[in-house]
């Protein structure tokens, strides 16, 4: 799989567990190494996830095929006092075009080709798209499945709500000041889906010595030819 060869060429990556970090592996090397393990160990979870998303989106949902991207992955925040403070960055997730541009560089266009090959059997449901005649670049979603949340609450999703435009500075065109921070508390076993353009951050939670872990399954998706592909 090129793991030993690829990682050993980088300074400080000759041995040890750090060989499996982003410092020592390219994205493609990590996919080659971890994708089979994730699919083998968590096949039951991915099946439940695609079924739930299919029902929510009212269209077929599948894992992005081929060995060009990782399946949805796990975010593990172990107990730490810093997480009781608002230390997580407010951000929006990458657009579909940014995703393709990034993977074109790291995979030589393999992701783009895999998507178009997979979607080519279905008629396009959009037109005039820049990235692909088959894919809706505005359809990009992000999703979170909480697996373990801090017992004392918190750790949900903070996001900026721009729906209130009644304030004076909103009326004068300063939209950046119109956002109000809202919080969506996360419940284990519930699936949370939002548009990738939503400005959001992980919400802080009370520190507790014995239990403060936050574990979620995270992923993204986009629609091509009437099918949602997630990774």
Coordinates of C-alpha atoms in Angstrom, one line a residue, residues 66-170:
X66 CA -13.4 3.3 -5.2
X67 CA -10.2 3.7 -3.2
X68 CA -10.0 7.4 -3.7
X69 CA -11.6 8.8 -0.6
X70 CA -12.1 7.7 3.0
X71 CA -15.6 6.7 4.3
X72 CA -17.1 9.0 7.0
X73 CA -14.6 9.1 9.9
X74 CA -14.6 9.4 13.6
X75 CA -13.9 12.6 15.6
X76 CA -12.6 11.7 19.1
X77 CA -12.2 14.4 21.7
X78 CA -10.9 12.9 24.9
X79 CA -11.5 14.5 28.2
X80 CA -9.6 17.8 28.5
X81 CA -10.1 21.0 30.6
X82 CA -9.5 23.2 27.5
X83 CA -12.8 21.9 25.9
X84 CA -14.8 23.6 28.6
X85 CA -13.8 26.9 26.9
X86 CA -14.9 28.1 23.4
X87 CA -11.6 27.0 21.8
X88 CA -13.1 25.5 18.6
X89 CA -12.9 27.5 15.4
X90 CA -16.1 28.8 13.8
X91 CA -16.0 27.6 10.2
X92 CA -17.9 26.4 7.1
X93 CA -17.0 23.2 5.4
X94 CA -15.4 23.1 2.0
X95 CA -17.5 23.5 -1.2
X96 CA -17.9 20.7 -3.8
X97 CA -15.5 22.6 -6.1
X98 CA -12.9 23.0 -3.4
X99 CA -13.2 19.3 -2.6
X100 CA -12.6 18.3 -6.3
X101 CA -9.7 20.7 -6.7
X102 CA -8.0 19.4 -3.5
X103 CA -8.5 15.8 -4.5
X104 CA -7.4 16.5 -8.1
X105 CA -4.0 17.4 -6.6
X106 CA -3.7 14.5 -4.2
X107 CA -5.1 11.8 -6.4
X108 CA -4.4 13.0 -10.0
X109 CA -8.1 13.5 -10.7
X110 CA -9.1 10.0 -9.6
X111 CA -11.9 11.2 -7.4
X112 CA -13.4 13.3 -10.1
X113 CA -13.2 10.4 -12.6
X114 CA -14.7 8.0 -10.1
X115 CA -17.7 10.3 -9.4
X116 CA -18.4 10.9 -13.0
X117 CA -18.1 7.2 -13.9
X118 CA -20.4 6.2 -11.1
X119 CA -23.0 8.8 -11.9
X120 CA -22.8 8.5 -15.7
X121 CA -25.4 5.7 -15.7
X122 CA -28.0 8.1 -14.2
X123 CA -29.5 11.1 -16.0
X124 CA -28.3 14.5 -14.6
X125 CA -30.7 16.3 -12.3
X126 CA -29.1 19.7 -12.8
X127 CA -27.6 21.7 -15.7
X128 CA -24.9 24.3 -16.2
X129 CA -22.6 22.9 -13.4
X130 CA -19.0 24.0 -13.5
X131 CA -17.5 20.9 -11.9
X132 CA -19.4 18.1 -13.7
X133 CA -22.5 18.0 -15.9
X134 CA -23.8 15.3 -13.5
X135 CA -23.2 16.8 -10.1
X136 CA -25.0 19.6 -8.3
X137 CA -22.3 21.8 -6.8
X138 CA -24.9 23.4 -4.5
X139 CA -26.0 20.2 -2.9
X140 CA -23.1 19.7 -0.5
X141 CA -24.1 18.6 3.0
X142 CA -22.3 17.8 6.3
X143 CA -23.6 15.4 8.9
X144 CA -22.8 14.3 12.4
X145 CA -23.8 11.1 14.2
X146 CA -23.1 11.4 18.0
X147 CA -21.8 8.1 19.4
X148 CA -20.8 9.3 22.9
X149 CA -21.4 12.7 24.4
X150 CA -20.3 14.2 27.8
X151 CA -22.7 13.1 30.5
X152 CA -23.0 16.6 31.9
X153 CA -24.2 18.0 28.6
X154 CA -22.7 20.3 26.1
X155 CA -20.5 19.3 23.1
X156 CA -23.3 20.0 20.6
X157 CA -23.1 22.3 17.6
X158 CA -22.9 26.1 17.8
X159 CA -23.9 27.9 14.6
X160 CA -24.5 31.4 13.3
X161 CA -28.1 32.3 12.6
X162 CA -28.5 35.2 10.1
X163 CA -32.3 35.1 9.9
X164 CA -32.8 38.2 12.1
X165 CA -32.2 41.2 9.9
X166 CA -34.2 43.7 12.1
X167 CA -31.0 45.2 13.7
X168 CA -29.9 48.6 12.5
X169 CA -26.5 47.5 11.3
X170 CA -28.1 44.7 9.2

